[in-house]
Every structure is written in C-alpha cells, then in structure tokens.
Amino acid sequence: MKHVVLLPGFWHGTWCWSLVTPRLARRRIPAVAVDLQGQGLEGVSPSSRWSRPFDESAFATEVSGVASVTASSAAEALIDHLRLIGEGDPCVVVAHSMGGVVATLAAEQEPSLFSQLLYIAAFAPVNGLPAAADFTADENEGELGTQLLRADPFTVGASRVDSGDPDSRAAIQKALYGDVSSEIADVATSLLNSDAPVGIAAETISVSRERFGSVPHTYVMCGDDYMIRPALQRRTIRDIDAVSAAPTTVVELPSSHSPFLSQPDAVAEAIATAWGKPLSV
C-alpha cells in the first residue's frame, strides 16, 4: 500500500496538514507529514527574535541558523524520509509552495520513490532559473510575499518574517491565509518559523524528461493566491509539461495560498484522486 507524504513550504511545519490527514485516514489512505529541512522542528530562530526589548536592527542582520540549507541538502533529506516511509516502494508526494522545489529535485534524483508528485500552489523550477527568480517574474505581479521579509535574505541566509509584530501578522495573514478563518489563521501565524532557508529558493536545479519527467504530476492551482499568483502557477504547469512524458493533471480551487487550512476537504479529494481512491467514491 503506497503512502502519501506531505511536505510543507516555507515557515510551516507538519502541523499545517493536521486538517487534511484525518480526511485521508477516513478513506484508509496512509499519510504522514514530514518537515522541510530547516523548518518545523528543524527550524532555528535567531536569538534576536526573543530578545526583550526587541532589537529590530539585530533581527534584520543576525545570520540565520538555517543558512547552510540548500535545495540539494533538503532533497537528500526528503529522499531519506521516502525510503524510510515507503521501505523502497514509491509514495505519493504532496508538496506545498517552496516544498515544490525540494520535491522536484528529489523526483529527478530518485524517480522510483515517486508514484505521483502533487503540487499545491508550488514552485517547480524546471526552466533553468531558481525559484527566487519567480518572485519578481511578470507573471507574479501583485504578490504580497516579498513585503513580509524583515531582513535581506542574502545577508542573513534566510527569508525572515516577524510574526510577533501586529502589522507583520496582518500582512502574513493577508498573503498566506486570505480565506482561512481568523481563529485558525491566528494560531497558524503563531506557529510559523521566523526563518526559511533562502538556499532552497536560490539554487538552480536541472531535471530531465527521463527521470523527473517520468513521474506523473498533479498541480492544485489556487485562484486567489497572493504568494504565487495564478498566472505564475499556470506558467509553472506549462514548464512542467515541457519536460514531462504526460500532461499535468490540473485541479483548480478558489482558495488562498493555504487551502490545507481553508479547504481541507478539497485538498484531501485531490490527494485521494492522485492516490487512486477519490473521496467522492
């Protein structure tokens, strides 16, 4: 029985899938969430995050404890997880946002561990440019992610956010959780890591039709996403199709960047369909 492996994006941990996994369990689909390297329980906050009085200058310049994480190292960690969870058998891998970079590289390196790769509003830099280039792409006009940063990513080695500042919290929730209930959005914001390893976004990766392209792909598009705009998601799908043996299956949701919190039934439906047991059956 193949497993579903759930991979979060930047600033998030395994907790973000907690509304989805019971819905998969209801269909007897074995699912486990794993942390992206440098995130969740592997996250390291700068000491300045907790200093009182808060020193905004120190927070903006302290080098991150996750600065050494790269897409390559995170892909190796994901491959280790897949080997452990699947015991060598392929898994359905679900990747959100920047987790898509890591899953893409892992699929190129070990395609036999993937029975399906399902992206949720995710980056998949298969066109020869790093994911960071997509932030300023014309197709991503109107994104709200860059304004969340409270430090130069290439100075501190991380995309750093300040979830403790009221104005920052409001901006984070607008960018990530636009259609999430205020109660859940408040809790989720409090659980975010402050630092996400910029090395994942900055690394250029290469994929081939023979390896990455042999893995079936599904892409869940989020139509009201202000982190990865719909036009960029559509271009990403075209890029994936250009290096794949079969077209990407596309699922469109009228959601913000975090449908696992706002529309967990729809996310579980997409995952179950990729696994082979749609919830509607």
XYZ file of N, CA and C in Angstrom:
843
model
N 0.854 -1.193 0.000
C 0.000 0.000 0.000
C 0.890 1.243 0.000
N 0.745 2.076 -1.022
C 1.595 3.261 -1.106
C 1.157 4.307 -0.090
N 2.141 5.048 0.389
C 1.901 6.093 1.371
C 1.816 7.453 0.693
N 1.115 8.363 1.351
C 1.127 9.765 0.983
C 2.090 10.477 1.926
N 3.015 11.236 1.358
C 3.980 12.006 2.145
C 3.730 13.481 1.878
N 3.466 14.222 2.935
C 3.065 15.627 2.859
C 4.233 16.522 3.252
N 4.609 17.434 2.362
C 5.771 18.299 2.583
C 5.327 19.761 2.632
N 5.558 20.453 3.753
C 5.163 21.861 3.850
C 6.102 22.773 3.060
N 5.708 24.030 2.973
C 6.549 25.045 2.366
C 7.259 25.884 3.417
N 7.714 27.056 2.994
C 8.465 27.946 3.883
C 7.647 28.340 5.111
N 8.357 28.396 6.242
C 7.880 28.856 7.546
C 6.928 27.880 8.224
N 6.457 26.863 7.518
C 5.473 25.937 8.059
C 6.128 24.636 8.514
N 5.383 23.893 9.310
C 5.811 22.576 9.758
C 4.730 21.550 9.478
N 4.938 20.352 9.994
C 3.987 19.260 9.739
C 2.581 19.590 10.243
N 2.495 20.505 11.206
C 1.197 20.878 11.775
C 0.217 21.398 10.723
N 0.729 21.953 9.629
C -0.179 22.593 8.668
C -1.058 21.580 7.935
N -0.719 20.291 8.012
C -1.506 19.256 7.347
C -2.517 18.596 8.289
N -2.662 19.119 9.501
C -3.445 18.406 10.519
C -4.939 18.342 10.206
N -5.453 19.198 9.344
C -6.860 19.103 8.941
C -7.052 18.159 7.757
N -5.977 17.874 7.042
C -6.057 17.021 5.858
C -5.895 15.545 6.213
N -4.963 15.234 7.108
C -4.663 13.826 7.385
C -5.853 13.039 7.926
N -6.722 13.592 8.788
C -7.892 12.799 9.208
C -8.832 12.490 8.049
N -8.906 13.396 7.091
C -9.774 13.187 5.934
C -9.214 12.098 5.016
N -7.901 11.953 4.995
C -7.290 10.849 4.260
C -7.446 9.544 5.035
N -7.295 9.610 6.352
C -7.465 8.410 7.172
C -8.877 7.845 7.036
N -9.860 8.734 6.845
C -11.250 8.290 6.674
C -11.391 7.379 5.464
N -10.518 7.575 4.477
C -10.521 6.729 3.290
C -9.458 5.632 3.356
N -8.873 5.463 4.550
C -7.845 4.452 4.779
C -6.642 4.665 3.852
N -6.303 5.919 3.673
C -5.103 6.291 2.917
C -4.023 6.654 3.919
N -2.936 5.890 3.964
C -1.876 6.171 4.943
C -1.106 7.419 4.537
N -1.079 8.406 5.417
C -0.424 9.675 5.122
C 0.427 10.105 6.306
N 1.586 10.663 5.999
C 2.473 11.173 7.042
C 3.088 12.470 6.547
N 3.139 13.458 7.428
C 3.764 14.737 7.103
C 5.198 14.739 7.607
N 6.085 15.322 6.823
C 7.491 15.461 7.209
C 7.882 16.919 7.068
N 8.813 17.357 7.885
C 9.255 18.748 7.819
C 10.213 18.965 6.659
N 10.081 20.108 6.003
C 11.098 20.571 5.080
C 12.359 20.858 5.889
N 13.527 20.474 5.360
C 14.761 20.697 6.123
C 14.894 22.178 6.503
N 15.182 22.420 7.771
C 15.322 23.784 8.266
C 14.020 24.427 8.695
N 12.915 23.658 8.662
C 11.614 24.175 9.039
C 10.960 23.265 10.071
N 9.841 23.712 10.637
C 9.162 22.906 11.641
C 10.061 22.662 12.841
N 10.152 21.413 13.256
C 11.002 21.075 14.397
C 12.483 21.207 14.073
N 12.821 21.318 12.799
C 14.209 21.543 12.402
C 14.515 23.028 12.247
N 13.552 23.872 12.508
C 13.752 25.308 12.375
C 14.616 25.871 13.491
N 15.353 26.914 13.170
C 16.215 27.596 14.141
C 15.888 29.084 14.096
N 15.415 29.612 15.199
C 15.101 31.041 15.254
C 16.344 31.837 15.637
N 16.511 33.036 15.082
C 17.599 33.903 15.551
C 17.361 34.290 17.000
N 18.424 34.399 17.753
C 18.269 34.761 19.169
C 17.606 36.121 19.322
N 17.796 37.002 18.342
C 17.205 38.336 18.412
C 15.680 38.296 18.346
N 15.128 37.192 17.881
C 13.667 37.076 17.831
C 13.071 37.138 19.228
N 13.804 36.647 20.198
C 13.277 36.526 21.557
C 13.823 37.584 22.511
N 14.721 38.431 22.048
C 15.312 39.433 22.935
C 14.266 40.472 23.322
N 14.346 40.928 24.570
C 13.460 41.968 25.067
C 14.283 43.009 25.835
N 14.215 44.267 25.446
C 13.356 44.796 24.394
C 13.792 44.290 23.012
N 12.851 44.206 22.100
C 13.122 43.698 20.766
C 14.022 44.668 20.014
N 15.077 44.140 19.412
C 16.040 44.940 18.663
C 15.820 44.679 17.176
N 15.117 45.572 16.524
C 14.764 45.382 15.112
C 16.012 45.317 14.233
N 17.026 46.106 14.571
C 18.264 46.104 13.789
C 18.983 44.763 13.891
N 19.048 44.219 15.097
C 19.690 42.912 15.278
C 18.924 41.828 14.553
N 17.597 41.906 14.598
C 16.754 40.916 13.910
C 16.983 40.960 12.401
N 17.300 42.133 11.884
C 17.483 42.302 10.445
C 18.869 41.902 9.965
N 19.799 41.657 10.904
C 21.176 41.384 10.482
C 21.752 40.081 11.011
N 21.138 39.459 12.003
C 21.687 38.219 12.577
C 21.647 37.091 11.548
N 22.778 36.438 11.355
C 22.858 35.344 10.386
C 22.006 34.174 10.864
N 21.287 33.590 9.950
C 20.338 32.535 10.283
C 21.022 31.208 10.580
N 20.415 30.458 11.472
C 20.890 29.117 11.774
C 20.544 28.106 10.709
N 19.735 28.500 9.706
C 19.402 27.588 8.611
C 20.040 28.036 7.297
N 21.022 28.924 7.395
C 21.652 29.488 6.197
C 22.375 28.440 5.360
N 22.763 27.319 5.963
C 23.515 26.300 5.227
C 22.621 25.342 4.451
N 21.310 25.413 4.660
C 20.385 24.505 3.977
C 20.254 24.913 2.512
N 20.317 23.933 1.632
C 20.149 24.164 0.201
C 19.052 23.253 -0.341
N 18.673 23.488 -1.580
C 17.707 22.588 -2.212
C 18.261 21.180 -2.280
N 19.565 21.060 -2.548
C 20.184 19.734 -2.649
C 20.164 18.998 -1.325
N 20.523 19.689 -0.235
C 20.538 19.020 1.072
C 19.121 18.670 1.512
N 18.156 19.552 1.214
C 16.766 19.280 1.587
C 16.195 18.124 0.769
N 16.606 18.016 -0.508
C 16.154 16.897 -1.332
C 16.707 15.580 -0.804
N 17.951 15.588 -0.362
C 18.538 14.379 0.230
C 17.764 13.965 1.480
N 17.386 14.948 2.289
C 16.613 14.641 3.498
C 15.244 14.070 3.140
N 14.598 14.629 2.115
C 13.301 14.112 1.692
C 13.437 12.688 1.167
N 14.460 12.424 0.389
C 14.684 11.071 -0.136
C 14.863 10.081 1.018
N 15.578 10.490 2.047
C 15.743 9.620 3.222
C 14.386 9.319 3.860
N 13.537 10.346 3.964
C 12.197 10.143 4.512
C 11.402 9.153 3.652
N 11.474 9.309 2.345
C 10.698 8.448 1.450
C 11.154 7.000 1.542
N 12.460 6.793 1.638
C 12.972 5.432 1.778
C 12.507 4.803 3.089
N 12.489 5.606 4.147
C 12.053 5.098 5.445
C 10.555 4.805 5.453
N 9.766 5.727 4.943
C 8.312 5.588 4.998
C 7.813 4.512 4.035
N 8.327 4.541 2.809
C 7.854 3.615 1.798
C 8.586 2.298 1.749
N 9.679 2.186 2.501
C 10.511 0.975 2.503
C 10.903 0.574 1.076
N 11.214 1.589 0.261
C 11.635 1.334 -1.103
C 10.535 1.408 -2.135
N 9.280 1.314 -1.688
C 8.157 1.436 -2.615
C 7.857 2.909 -2.879
N 7.287 3.233 -4.036
C 7.012 4.636 -4.359
C 5.876 5.206 -3.524
N 5.957 6.499 -3.271
C 4.963 7.227 -2.482
C 4.323 8.317 -3.336
N 3.127 8.711 -2.946
C 2.519 9.924 -3.484
C 3.059 11.083 -2.651
N 3.806 11.973 -3.280
C 4.423 13.083 -2.565
C 3.641 14.359 -2.865
N 3.212 15.025 -1.800
C 2.439 16.260 -1.909
C 3.307 17.397 -1.390
N 3.551 18.397 -2.243
C 4.469 19.480 -1.881
C 3.780 20.826 -2.018
N 3.878 21.626 -0.977
C 3.278 22.960 -0.986
C 4.349 24.025 -1.175
N 4.061 25.012 -1.985
C 4.863 26.230 -2.106
C 6.339 25.923 -2.379
N 7.240 26.404 -1.515
C 8.661 26.179 -1.762
C 9.059 24.723 -1.554
N 8.218 23.930 -0.924
C 8.470 22.498 -0.855
C 8.491 21.865 -2.226
N 7.855 22.530 -3.203
C 7.868 22.024 -4.555
C 9.254 21.978 -5.168
N 10.112 22.924 -4.788
C 11.493 22.917 -5.282
C 12.193 21.640 -4.842
N 12.053 21.330 -3.578
C 12.728 20.176 -2.987
C 12.171 18.881 -3.573
N 10.850 18.789 -3.696
C 10.235 17.583 -4.252
C 10.620 17.398 -5.712
N 10.732 18.482 -6.455
C 11.125 18.407 -7.863
C 12.526 17.819 -7.991
N 13.457 18.326 -7.196
C 14.829 17.824 -7.262
C 14.900 16.379 -6.791
N 14.164 16.043 -5.744
C 14.159 14.662 -5.260
C 13.597 13.711 -6.311
N 12.567 14.148 -7.048
C 11.989 13.311 -8.100
C 12.971 13.102 -9.243
N 13.784 14.095 -9.516
C 14.818 13.937 -10.533
C 15.883 12.943 -10.083
N 16.247 13.013 -8.817
C 17.323 12.164 -8.310
C 16.868 10.733 -8.076
N 15.632 10.549 -7.587
C 15.137 9.206 -7.261
C 13.690 9.041 -7.731
N 13.453 9.031 -9.038
C 12.066 8.939 -9.523
C 11.358 7.657 -9.099
N 12.101 6.592 -8.812
C 11.471 5.332 -8.423
C 10.764 5.427 -7.075
N 11.043 6.472 -6.295
C 10.407 6.647 -4.992
C 9.095 7.425 -5.085
N 8.734 7.860 -6.290
C 7.539 8.671 -6.507
C 6.553 7.909 -7.385
N 5.355 7.665 -6.870
C 4.295 7.153 -7.733
C 3.503 8.306 -8.340
N 3.530 9.452 -7.679
C 2.854 10.661 -8.138
C 3.444 11.844 -7.370
N 3.590 12.969 -8.038
C 4.031 14.203 -7.392
C 2.912 15.222 -7.548
N 2.333 15.610 -6.419
C 1.213 16.536 -6.406
C 1.668 17.861 -5.816
N 1.620 18.894 -6.622
C 1.988 20.241 -6.182
C 0.746 20.988 -5.726
N 0.875 21.754 -4.640
C -0.193 22.654 -4.209
C 0.384 24.068 -4.202
N -0.058 24.887 -5.161
C 0.437 26.265 -5.283
C 1.942 26.299 -5.035
N 2.659 25.505 -5.803
C 4.075 25.264 -5.509
C 4.983 25.764 -6.624
N 6.220 26.035 -6.230
C 7.276 26.315 -7.183
C 7.826 25.000 -7.725
N 8.113 24.988 -9.005
C 8.761 23.837 -9.637
C 9.721 24.386 -10.693
N 10.911 24.799 -10.273
C 11.830 25.495 -11.180
C 12.536 24.540 -12.141
N 11.833 24.164 -13.189
C 12.366 23.208 -14.161
C 12.855 23.902 -15.432
N 12.835 25.248 -15.420
C 13.141 26.005 -16.635
C 14.550 26.604 -16.638
N 15.395 26.148 -15.700
C 16.771 26.632 -15.676
C 17.002 27.856 -14.817
N 15.963 28.357 -14.163
C 16.082 29.504 -13.265
C 15.725 29.071 -11.847
N 16.347 29.669 -10.824
C 15.977 29.318 -9.448
C 14.581 29.828 -9.117
N 13.974 29.249 -8.107
C 12.631 29.664 -7.704
C 12.587 31.134 -7.316
N 13.695 31.653 -6.775
C 13.727 33.057 -6.362
C 13.436 33.992 -7.518
N 13.795 33.582 -8.730
C 13.550 34.435 -9.897
C 12.066 34.606 -10.168
N 11.259 33.628 -9.735
C 9.825 33.704 -9.983
C 9.148 34.788 -9.151
N 9.739 35.148 -8.011
C 9.118 36.171 -7.172
C 8.949 37.485 -7.916
N 9.922 37.818 -8.759
C 9.877 39.087 -9.475
C 9.464 38.917 -10.932
N 9.022 37.735 -11.316
C 8.576 37.499 -12.687
C 7.307 38.298 -12.976
N 7.132 38.660 -14.238
C 5.931 39.407 -14.622
C 4.661 38.660 -14.242
N 4.702 37.325 -14.343
C 3.512 36.528 -14.039
C 3.143 36.571 -12.561
N 4.061 37.045 -11.718
C 3.780 37.082 -10.280
C 3.457 38.487 -9.793
N 3.110 39.360 -10.719
C 2.753 40.729 -10.331
C 1.571 40.713 -9.368
N 1.696 41.509 -8.312
C 0.644 41.570 -7.304
C 0.872 40.680 -6.107
N 2.008 39.942 -6.104
C 2.293 39.069 -4.960
C 2.560 39.904 -3.712
N 2.266 39.320 -2.565
C 2.430 40.016 -1.287
C 3.543 39.412 -0.432
N 4.275 38.443 -0.982
C 5.265 37.745 -0.183
C 6.505 38.545 0.131
N 7.022 39.282 -0.844
C 8.302 39.969 -0.619
C 8.185 41.028 0.463
N 7.004 41.612 0.622
C 6.870 42.655 1.641
C 6.831 42.095 3.063
N 6.759 40.780 3.188
C 6.767 40.168 4.517
C 8.174 40.108 5.118
N 9.198 40.193 4.283
C 10.564 39.955 4.730
C 11.072 41.100 5.590
N 11.739 40.733 6.680
C 12.262 41.714 7.623
C 13.787 41.716 7.668
N 14.407 41.137 6.642
C 15.865 41.132 6.520
C 16.210 40.840 5.068
N 17.398 41.245 4.654
C 17.883 40.887 3.328
C 18.191 39.389 3.339
N 17.487 38.588 2.554
C 17.692 37.135 2.603
C 19.134 36.716 2.347
N 19.831 37.443 1.488
C 21.185 37.030 1.136
C 22.218 37.558 2.122
N 21.789 38.428 3.026
C 22.651 38.855 4.138
C 22.557 37.882 5.303
N 21.339 37.465 5.634
C 21.138 36.596 6.793
C 21.024 35.121 6.411
N 20.856 34.827 5.117
C 20.752 33.442 4.682
C 19.375 32.845 4.840
N 18.365 33.691 4.999
C 17.009 33.188 5.213
C 15.986 34.219 4.785
N 14.802 33.724 4.415
C 13.633 34.583 4.252
C 13.014 34.717 5.637
N 13.167 35.894 6.230
C 12.833 36.093 7.651
C 11.567 36.920 7.797
N 10.630 36.409 8.601
C 9.391 37.121 8.890
C 9.285 37.345 10.396
N 8.469 38.320 10.772
C 8.281 38.653 12.182
C 6.808 38.482 12.524
N 6.460 37.294 12.998
C 5.056 37.011 13.309
C 4.627 37.609 14.640
N 5.553 38.230 15.371
C 5.209 38.834 16.651
C 4.773 40.278 16.550
N 5.029 40.905 15.420
C 4.653 42.301 15.221
C 3.223 42.366 14.678
N 2.347 43.166 15.272
C 0.943 43.194 14.830
C 0.779 43.509 13.351
N 1.533 44.494 12.851
C 1.411 44.834 11.434
C 1.903 43.691 10.554
N 2.994 43.047 10.970
C 3.514 41.912 10.208
C 2.537 40.748 10.229
N 1.915 40.512 11.367
C 0.944 39.422 11.460
C -0.204 39.641 10.480
N -0.675 40.862 10.397
C -1.767 41.162 9.476
C -1.338 40.937 8.026
N -0.111 41.341 7.707
C 0.402 41.161 6.345
C 0.598 39.685 6.023
N 1.103 38.929 6.993
C 1.292 37.486 6.808
C -0.049 36.813 6.529
N -1.045 37.158 7.305
C -2.349 36.521 7.135
C -2.999 36.905 5.816
N -2.786 38.129 5.359
C -3.314 38.536 4.065
C -2.643 37.778 2.930
N -1.331 37.560 3.061
C -0.576 36.887 1.998
C -0.791 35.386 1.991
N -0.873 34.771 3.164
C -0.906 33.309 3.262
C -2.290 32.729 3.508
N -3.127 33.446 4.240
C -4.335 32.847 4.793
C -5.588 33.660 4.476
N -5.697 34.158 3.254
C -6.782 35.059 2.905
C -8.171 34.504 3.121
N -8.359 33.198 2.920
C -9.689 32.608 3.095
C -9.746 31.637 4.266
N -8.760 31.723 5.146
C -8.728 30.889 6.347
C -9.466 31.619 7.464
N -10.193 30.895 8.288
C -10.906 31.540 9.395
C -9.923 32.296 10.270
N -10.377 33.389 10.864
C -9.490 34.232 11.671
C -8.910 33.453 12.849
N -9.707 32.539 13.413
C -9.209 31.766 14.559
C -8.051 30.863 14.151
N -8.211 30.140 13.043
C -7.144 29.244 12.587
C -5.957 30.047 12.074
N -6.224 31.155 11.379
C -5.133 31.991 10.869
C -4.278 32.535 12.009
N -4.906 32.924 13.112
C -4.150 33.426 14.261
C -3.237 32.350 14.831
N -3.769 31.137 14.981
C -2.958 30.039 15.522
C -1.834 29.690 14.557
N -2.149 29.590 13.275
C -1.139 29.239 12.282
C -0.015 30.266 12.258
N -0.364 31.534 12.317
C 0.660 32.587 12.309
C 1.584 32.452 13.503
N 1.033 32.092 14.639
C 1.846 31.931 15.850
C 2.798 30.741 15.754
N 2.465 29.762 14.916
C 3.284 28.556 14.801
C 4.384 28.680 13.749
N 4.383 29.737 12.963
C 5.346 29.864 11.874
C 6.781 29.976 12.377
N 7.704 29.333 11.671
C 9.122 29.614 11.880
C 9.415 31.026 11.389
N 10.389 31.675 11.982
C 10.757 33.010 11.502
C 11.652 32.939 10.279
N 12.485 31.906 10.201
C 13.495 31.808 9.142
C 13.219 30.625 8.218
N 13.228 30.905 6.913
C 13.149 29.854 5.898
C 14.427 29.915 5.069
N 15.075 28.769 4.819
C 16.398 28.775 4.188
C 16.367 29.269 2.747
N 16.972 30.428 2.517
C 16.954 31.016 1.187
C 17.729 30.166 0.182
N 18.608 29.285 0.688
C 19.359 28.410 -0.204
C 18.472 27.507 -1.036
N 17.280 27.193 -0.533
C 16.339 26.376 -1.315
C 15.825 27.165 -2.510
N 15.495 28.428 -2.273
C 14.955 29.261 -3.347
C 16.025 29.718 -4.329
N 17.273 29.785 -3.874
C 18.333 30.366 -4.698
C 19.036 29.353 -5.588
N 18.886 28.077 -5.297
C 19.635 27.061 -6.051
C 18.968 26.761 -7.393
N 19.763 26.756 -8.443
C 19.284 26.347 -9.758
C 19.383 24.834 -9.874
N 18.300 24.199 -10.264
C 18.297 22.746 -10.385
C 18.028 22.357 -11.835
N 18.420 21.155 -12.178
C 18.210 20.639 -13.532
C 17.387 19.362 -13.458
N 16.457 19.211 -14.402
C 15.657 17.995 -14.466
C 15.683 17.452 -15.889
N 15.340 16.188 -16.009
C 15.321 15.533 -17.320
C 13.970 14.884 -17.563
N 13.621 14.737 -18.836
C 12.384 14.049 -19.198
C 12.422 12.586 -18.765
N 13.618 11.979 -18.802
C 13.755 10.558 -18.495
C 13.548 10.267 -17.011
N 13.854 11.217 -16.131
C 13.771 10.963 -14.694
C 12.589 11.744 -14.092
N 12.742 13.015 -13.871
C 11.628 13.817 -13.352
C 10.402 13.688 -14.245
N 10.616 13.741 -15.545
C 9.506 13.728 -16.480
C 8.737 12.427 -16.531
N 9.303 11.371 -15.976
C 8.607 10.083 -15.964
C 7.616 9.965 -14.819
N 7.657 10.882 -13.864
C 6.769 10.848 -12.700
C 5.449 11.551 -13.052
N 4.302 10.920 -12.826
C 3.022 11.606 -13.064
C 2.873 12.811 -12.133
N 2.332 13.901 -12.670
C 2.215 15.138 -11.900
C 0.771 15.615 -11.825
N 0.423 16.148 -10.675
C -0.832 16.868 -10.492
C -0.493 18.233 -9.917
N -1.200 19.257 -10.334
C -0.976 20.603 -9.786
C -2.306 21.177 -9.325
N -2.376 21.504 -8.029
C -3.550 22.161 -7.463
C -3.330 23.659 -7.542
N -4.066 24.314 -8.417
C -3.969 25.759 -8.583
C -4.871 26.463 -7.574
N -4.343 27.519 -6.979
C -5.108 28.307 -6.022
C -5.414 29.661 -6.662
N -6.697 29.878 -6.966
C -7.078 31.012 -7.786
C -7.035 32.355 -7.109
N -6.975 32.374 -5.766
C -6.936 33.642 -5.037
C -5.661 33.720 -4.207
N -4.567 33.288 -4.814
C -3.272 33.169 -4.139
C -2.475 34.451 -4.340
N -2.033 35.057 -3.221
C -1.230 36.275 -3.303
C 0.230 36.046 -2.921
N 0.628 34.795 -2.826
C 2.043 34.456 -2.719
C 2.581 34.018 -4.078
N 1.881 33.080 -4.699
C 2.215 32.621 -6.039
C 0.978 32.890 -6.895
N 1.039 33.922 -7.679
C -0.127 34.373 -8.419
C -0.574 33.325 -9.452
N -1.858 33.290 -9.760
C -2.368 32.278 -10.694
C -1.631 32.252 -12.034
N -1.242 33.408 -12.552
C -0.521 33.424 -13.831
C 0.806 32.685 -13.719
N 1.487 32.830 -12.587
C 2.746 32.111 -12.381
C 2.492 30.622 -12.209
N 1.418 30.264 -11.533
C 1.083 28.848 -11.398
C 0.820 28.224 -12.768
N 0.103 28.935 -13.626
C -0.163 28.411 -14.966
C 1.128 28.259 -15.774
N 2.029 29.222 -15.655
C 3.297 29.105 -16.371
C 4.114 27.938 -15.842
N 4.075 27.726 -14.534
C 4.788 26.598 -13.929
C 4.266 25.272 -14.487
N 2.962 25.168 -14.629
C 2.379 23.947 -15.204
C 2.878 23.748 -16.632
N 2.934 24.806 -17.410
C 3.437 24.687 -18.782
C 4.896 24.246 -18.787
N 5.689 24.780 -17.852
C 7.098 24.395 -17.760
C 7.237 22.914 -17.409
N 6.413 22.444 -16.464
C 6.445 21.027 -16.094
C 6.085 20.159 -17.300
N 5.037 20.553 -18.013
C 4.600 19.764 -19.170
C 5.673 19.695 -20.251
N 6.481 20.744 -20.362
C 7.511 20.782 -21.405
C 8.608 19.759 -21.187
N 8.747 19.265 -19.953
C 9.813 18.291 -19.661
C 9.239 16.980 -19.140
N 7.957 16.731 -19.406
C 7.296 15.543 -18.868
C 6.734 14.670 -19.977
N 6.650 13.398 -19.670
C 6.135 12.442 -20.646
C 4.632 12.548 -20.816
N 3.924 13.016 -19.795
C 2.468 13.124 -19.844
C 2.050 14.477 -19.280
N 0.922 15.011 -19.727
C 0.461 16.305 -19.224
C 0.138 16.264 -17.738
N 0.311 17.397 -17.103
C -0.032 17.546 -15.692
C -1.549 17.572 -15.522
N -2.031 16.818 -14.539
C -3.433 16.908 -14.150
C -3.615 18.173 -13.323
N -4.546 19.021 -13.693
C -4.724 20.311 -13.021
C -6.048 20.313 -12.263
N -5.967 20.711 -10.992
C -7.144 20.885 -10.142
C -7.173 22.351 -9.732
N -8.274 23.028 -9.962
C -8.375 24.453 -9.631
C -9.279 24.647 -8.416
N -8.751 25.391 -7.431
C -9.518 25.722 -6.236
C -9.625 27.240 -6.104
N -10.772 27.754 -5.688
C -10.909 29.196 -5.437
C -10.401 29.519 -4.037
N -9.098 29.405 -3.838
C -8.557 29.497 -2.483
C -7.343 30.408 -2.432
N -6.953 30.726 -1.198
C -5.709 31.443 -0.941
C -4.539 30.467 -1.064
N -3.381 30.885 -0.565
C -2.164 30.086 -0.679
C -2.185 28.851 0.215
N -3.130 28.755 1.136
C -3.112 27.686 2.138
C -4.426 26.916 2.179
N -4.772 26.225 1.098
C -6.055 25.521 1.086
C -6.119 24.346 2.046
N -4.965 23.857 2.512
C -4.977 22.774 3.506
C -5.601 23.227 4.811
N -5.680 24.551 5.037
C -6.342 25.090 6.222
C -7.742 25.616 5.918
N -7.949 26.137 4.712
C -9.243 26.727 4.380
C -10.181 25.759 3.675
N -9.623 24.827 2.895
C -10.437 23.883 2.135
C -9.846 22.469 2.233
N -9.732 21.925 3.446
C -9.083 20.620 3.608
C -9.814 19.484 2.895
N -11.144 19.579 2.770
C -11.871 18.529 2.052
C -11.459 18.491 0.585
N -11.334 19.657 -0.034
C -10.954 19.718 -1.443
C -9.518 19.252 -1.646
N -8.640 19.608 -0.720
C -7.247 19.156 -0.812
C -7.180 17.641 -0.654
N -7.914 17.114 0.319
C -7.933 15.662 0.515
C -8.501 14.958 -0.713
N -9.493 15.549 -1.351
C -10.069 14.977 -2.565
C -9.020 14.877 -3.672
N -8.230 15.948 -3.849
C -7.198 15.942 -4.881
C -6.133 14.897 -4.586
N -5.741 14.792 -3.316
C -4.729 13.815 -2.931
C -5.260 12.399 -3.112
N -6.484 12.166 -2.671
C -7.075 10.832 -2.782
C -7.211 10.403 -4.241
N -7.531 11.343 -5.120
C -7.627 11.028 -6.545
C -6.260 10.626 -7.093
N -5.215 11.362 -6.693
C -3.860 11.008 -7.127
C -3.452 9.660 -6.558
N -3.877 9.352 -5.359
C -3.551 8.074 -4.722
C -4.312 6.929 -5.375
N -5.526 7.250 -5.885
C -6.332 6.228 -6.539
C -7.629 5.908 -5.841
N -7.985 6.727 -4.838
C -9.243 6.488 -4.103
C -9.896 7.826 -3.793
N -10.571 8.433 -4.775
C -11.210 9.737 -4.537
C -12.253 9.670 -3.445
N -12.314 10.751 -2.672
C -13.236 10.789 -1.545
C -14.681 10.750 -1.993
N -14.952 11.189 -3.211
C -16.322 11.237 -3.698
C -16.886 9.853 -4.010
N -16.012 8.842 -4.071
C -16.469 7.474 -4.367
C -17.083 6.849 -3.135
